Coordinates of C-alpha atoms in Angstrom, one line a residue:
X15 CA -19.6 12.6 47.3
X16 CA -22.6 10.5 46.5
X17 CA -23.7 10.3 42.5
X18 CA -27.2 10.4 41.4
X19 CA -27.4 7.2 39.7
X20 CA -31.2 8.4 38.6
X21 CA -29.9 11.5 37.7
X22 CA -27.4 10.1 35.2
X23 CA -29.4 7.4 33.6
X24 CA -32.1 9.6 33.2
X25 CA -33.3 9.6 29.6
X26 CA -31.8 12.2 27.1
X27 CA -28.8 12.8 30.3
X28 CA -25.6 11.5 29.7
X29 CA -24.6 8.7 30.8
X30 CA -21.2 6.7 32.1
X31 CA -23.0 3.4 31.6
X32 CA -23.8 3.4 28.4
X33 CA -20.4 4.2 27.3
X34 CA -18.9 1.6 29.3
X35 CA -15.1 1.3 29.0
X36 CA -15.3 4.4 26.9
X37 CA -16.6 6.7 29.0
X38 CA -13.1 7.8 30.3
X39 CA -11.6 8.2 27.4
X40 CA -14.8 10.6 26.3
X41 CA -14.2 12.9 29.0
X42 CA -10.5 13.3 28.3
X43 CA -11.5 14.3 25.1
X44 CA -14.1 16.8 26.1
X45 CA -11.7 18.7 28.7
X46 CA -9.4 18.2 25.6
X47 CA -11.7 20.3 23.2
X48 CA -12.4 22.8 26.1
X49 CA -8.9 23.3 26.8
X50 CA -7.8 24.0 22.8
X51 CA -10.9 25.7 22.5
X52 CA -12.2 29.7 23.0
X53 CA -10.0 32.9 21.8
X54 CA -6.3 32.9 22.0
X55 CA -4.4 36.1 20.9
X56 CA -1.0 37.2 21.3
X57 CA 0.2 40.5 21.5
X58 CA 4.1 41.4 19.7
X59 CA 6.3 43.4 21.6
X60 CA 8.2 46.3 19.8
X61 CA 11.7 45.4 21.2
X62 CA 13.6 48.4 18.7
X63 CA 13.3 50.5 16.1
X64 CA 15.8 51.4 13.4
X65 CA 15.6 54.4 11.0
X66 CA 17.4 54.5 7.5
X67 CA 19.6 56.2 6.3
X68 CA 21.6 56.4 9.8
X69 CA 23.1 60.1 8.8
X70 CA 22.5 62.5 5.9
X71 CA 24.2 66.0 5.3
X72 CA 22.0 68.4 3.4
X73 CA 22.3 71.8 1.9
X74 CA 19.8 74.9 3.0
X75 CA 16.5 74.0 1.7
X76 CA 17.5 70.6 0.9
X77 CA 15.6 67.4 1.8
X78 CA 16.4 63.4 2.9
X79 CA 13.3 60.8 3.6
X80 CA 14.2 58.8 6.7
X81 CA 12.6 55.3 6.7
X82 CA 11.6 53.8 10.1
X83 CA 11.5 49.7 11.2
X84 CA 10.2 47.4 14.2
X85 CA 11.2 44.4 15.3
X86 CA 10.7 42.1 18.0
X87 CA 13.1 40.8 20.8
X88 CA 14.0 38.2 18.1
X89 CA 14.5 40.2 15.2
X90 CA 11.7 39.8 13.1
X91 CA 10.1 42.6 11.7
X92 CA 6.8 43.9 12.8
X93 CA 4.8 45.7 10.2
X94 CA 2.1 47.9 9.6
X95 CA 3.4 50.2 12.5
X96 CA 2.8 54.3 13.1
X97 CA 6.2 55.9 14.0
X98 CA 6.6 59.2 16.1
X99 CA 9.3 61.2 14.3
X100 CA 11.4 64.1 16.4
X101 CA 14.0 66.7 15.5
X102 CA 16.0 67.6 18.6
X103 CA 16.8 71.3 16.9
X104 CA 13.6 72.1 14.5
X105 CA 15.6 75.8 13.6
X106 CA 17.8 73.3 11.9
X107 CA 16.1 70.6 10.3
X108 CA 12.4 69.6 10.5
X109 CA 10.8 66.5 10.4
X110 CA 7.6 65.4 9.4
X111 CA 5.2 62.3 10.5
X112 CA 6.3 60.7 6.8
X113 CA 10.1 60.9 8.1
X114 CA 10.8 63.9 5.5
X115 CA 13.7 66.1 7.0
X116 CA 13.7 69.5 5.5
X117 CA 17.0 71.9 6.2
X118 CA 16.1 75.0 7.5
X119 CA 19.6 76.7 8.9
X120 CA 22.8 76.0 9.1
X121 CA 23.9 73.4 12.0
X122 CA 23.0 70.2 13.6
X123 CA 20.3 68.1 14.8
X124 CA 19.2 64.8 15.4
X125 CA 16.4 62.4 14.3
X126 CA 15.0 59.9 16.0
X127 CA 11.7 57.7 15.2
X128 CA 9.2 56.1 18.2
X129 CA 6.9 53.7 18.2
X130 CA 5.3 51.9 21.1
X131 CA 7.9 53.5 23.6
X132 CA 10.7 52.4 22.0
X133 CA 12.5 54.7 20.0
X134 CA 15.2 54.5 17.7
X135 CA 19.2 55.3 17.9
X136 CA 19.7 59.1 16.8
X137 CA 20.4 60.0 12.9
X138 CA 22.7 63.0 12.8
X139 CA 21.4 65.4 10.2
X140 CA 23.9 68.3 9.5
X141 CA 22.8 71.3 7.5
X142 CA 25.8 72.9 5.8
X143 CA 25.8 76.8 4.8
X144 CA 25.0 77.9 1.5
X145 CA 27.7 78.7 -1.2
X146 CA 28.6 81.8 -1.5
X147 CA 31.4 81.4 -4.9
X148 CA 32.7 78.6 -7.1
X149 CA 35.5 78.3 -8.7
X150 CA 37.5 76.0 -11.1
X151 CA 41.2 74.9 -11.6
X152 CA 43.0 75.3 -14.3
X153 CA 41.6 78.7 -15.3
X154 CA 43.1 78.1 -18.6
X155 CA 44.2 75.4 -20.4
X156 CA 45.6 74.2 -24.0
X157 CA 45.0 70.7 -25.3
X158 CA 45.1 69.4 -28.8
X159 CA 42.2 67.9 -30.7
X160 CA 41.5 64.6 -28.9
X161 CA 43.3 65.5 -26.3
X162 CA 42.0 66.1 -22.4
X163 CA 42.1 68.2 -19.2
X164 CA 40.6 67.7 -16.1
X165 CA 38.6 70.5 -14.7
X166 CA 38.2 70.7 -10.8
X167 CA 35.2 73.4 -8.7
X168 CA 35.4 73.9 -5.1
X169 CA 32.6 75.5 -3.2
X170 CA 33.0 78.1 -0.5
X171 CA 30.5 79.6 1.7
X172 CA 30.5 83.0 2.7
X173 CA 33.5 82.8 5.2
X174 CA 35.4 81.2 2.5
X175 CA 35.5 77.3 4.3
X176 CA 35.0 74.8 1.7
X177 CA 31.6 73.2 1.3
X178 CA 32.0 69.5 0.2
X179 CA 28.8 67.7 1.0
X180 CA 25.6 67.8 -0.8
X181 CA 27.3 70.0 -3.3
X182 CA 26.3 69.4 -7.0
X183 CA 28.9 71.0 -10.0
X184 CA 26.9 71.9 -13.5
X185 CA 29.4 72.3 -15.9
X186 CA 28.6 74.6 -18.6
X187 CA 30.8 74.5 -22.4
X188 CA 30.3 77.9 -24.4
X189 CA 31.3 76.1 -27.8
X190 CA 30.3 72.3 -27.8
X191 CA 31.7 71.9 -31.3
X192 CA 35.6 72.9 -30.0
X193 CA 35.2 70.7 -26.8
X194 CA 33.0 68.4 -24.7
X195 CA 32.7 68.4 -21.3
X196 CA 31.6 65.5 -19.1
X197 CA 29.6 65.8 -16.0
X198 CA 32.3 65.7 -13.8
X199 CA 34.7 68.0 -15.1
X200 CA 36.5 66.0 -18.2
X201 CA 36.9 68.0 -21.0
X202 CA 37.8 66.6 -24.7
X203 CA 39.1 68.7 -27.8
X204 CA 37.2 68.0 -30.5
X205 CA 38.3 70.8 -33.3
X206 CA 41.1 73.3 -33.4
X207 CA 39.1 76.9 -31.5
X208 CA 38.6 78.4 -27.9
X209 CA 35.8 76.9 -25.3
X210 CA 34.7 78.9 -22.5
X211 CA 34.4 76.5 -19.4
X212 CA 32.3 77.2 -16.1
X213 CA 31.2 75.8 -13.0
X214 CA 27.3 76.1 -11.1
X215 CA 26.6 75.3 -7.8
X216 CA 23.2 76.0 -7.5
X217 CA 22.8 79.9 -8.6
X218 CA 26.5 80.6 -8.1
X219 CA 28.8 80.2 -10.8
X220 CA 32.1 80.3 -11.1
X221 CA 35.0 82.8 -13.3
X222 CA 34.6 81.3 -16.8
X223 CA 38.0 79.0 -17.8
X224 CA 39.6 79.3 -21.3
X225 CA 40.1 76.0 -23.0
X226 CA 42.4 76.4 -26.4
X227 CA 42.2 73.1 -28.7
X228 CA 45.2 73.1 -31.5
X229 CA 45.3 71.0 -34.1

């Protein structure tokens, strides 16, 4: 290929000459910049997604927030995403697009989260019936002041199978001055008299216990 000596020492035109030596070194370092230079983007690659907690048991009407995650192929988290969220039985248990599950019958379902295609291991989600009675052991009991007795409720649903998850016991105390009561069942005499003890699960409560302090 012939050059245009003319063509390259024409003035304002760039050329090799007048650099000399350095005219090699010039052009490395312009293919350099061209090489490093324009737009360069990179694009992360949902490789799972992970939903917390991985299992919740609720009572009718009750509710759990499921949190989603993404992460790379290496691990590393990838924020800012938009999750899908999916009940496999909706009768059950909805879910909304902020990962709220709300119980709507008895049963089972299953929650997933999605996001770019990937979606995440199932969360089991199991609705249990409502309760139906309450009641509390001992149904009577005599303790002297200072003295203690643990009170016990169990739940049943209308078929009379005990209901153990996602069951909360108030405990109610008809004369606080004879006896306190703790929050899980622990009552303490206090003064010589007679305390009336009861169990609540929900709107169902239980056959009231006697509870005799003596001196």
């Amino acid at each position: 290929m012939k050059v245009d000596r003319k063509r390259l020492a024409r003035p304002g035109g760039f050329s090799c000459g007048r650099v000399g030596k350095h005219c090699g070194w010039l052009l490395a370092a312009l293919l350099l910049l061209a090489g490093c230079g324009g737009s360069s983007s990179s694009t992360t690659t949902v490789a799972t997604v992970t939903i917390t907690p991985t299992s919740a048991t609720l009572s009718l009407h009750g509710q759990q927030t499921f949190t989603a995650a993404a992460a790379d192929a290496k691990g590393n988290a990838i924020t800012g995403q938009t999750f899908s969220w999916v009940s496999s039985s909706p009768t059950v248990a909805t879910v909304d697009t902020n990962g709220v599950v709300t119980a709507q019958a008895t049963g089972t379902t299953q929650i997933t989260a999605t996001d770019a295609g990937i979606r995440s291991a199932a969360a089991p989600v199991t609705v249990n019936p409502p309760v139906a009675s309450v009641s509390i052991s001992p149904t009577s009991a005599t303790i002297a002041v200072n003295g203690t007795q643990q009170f016990t409720a169990t739940a049943k649903d209308a078929n009379g199978n005990v209901v153990t998850s996602s069951v909360v016991v108030s405990w109610s105390n008809s004369a606080a001055n004879v006896a306190s009561i703790s929050t899980g069942g622990l009552v303490t005499g206090i003064l010589p008299g007679t305390a009336i003890i009861t169990a609540s699960v929900g709107n169902v409560t239980s056959p009231a216990a006697t509870v005799t302090v003596t001196p």
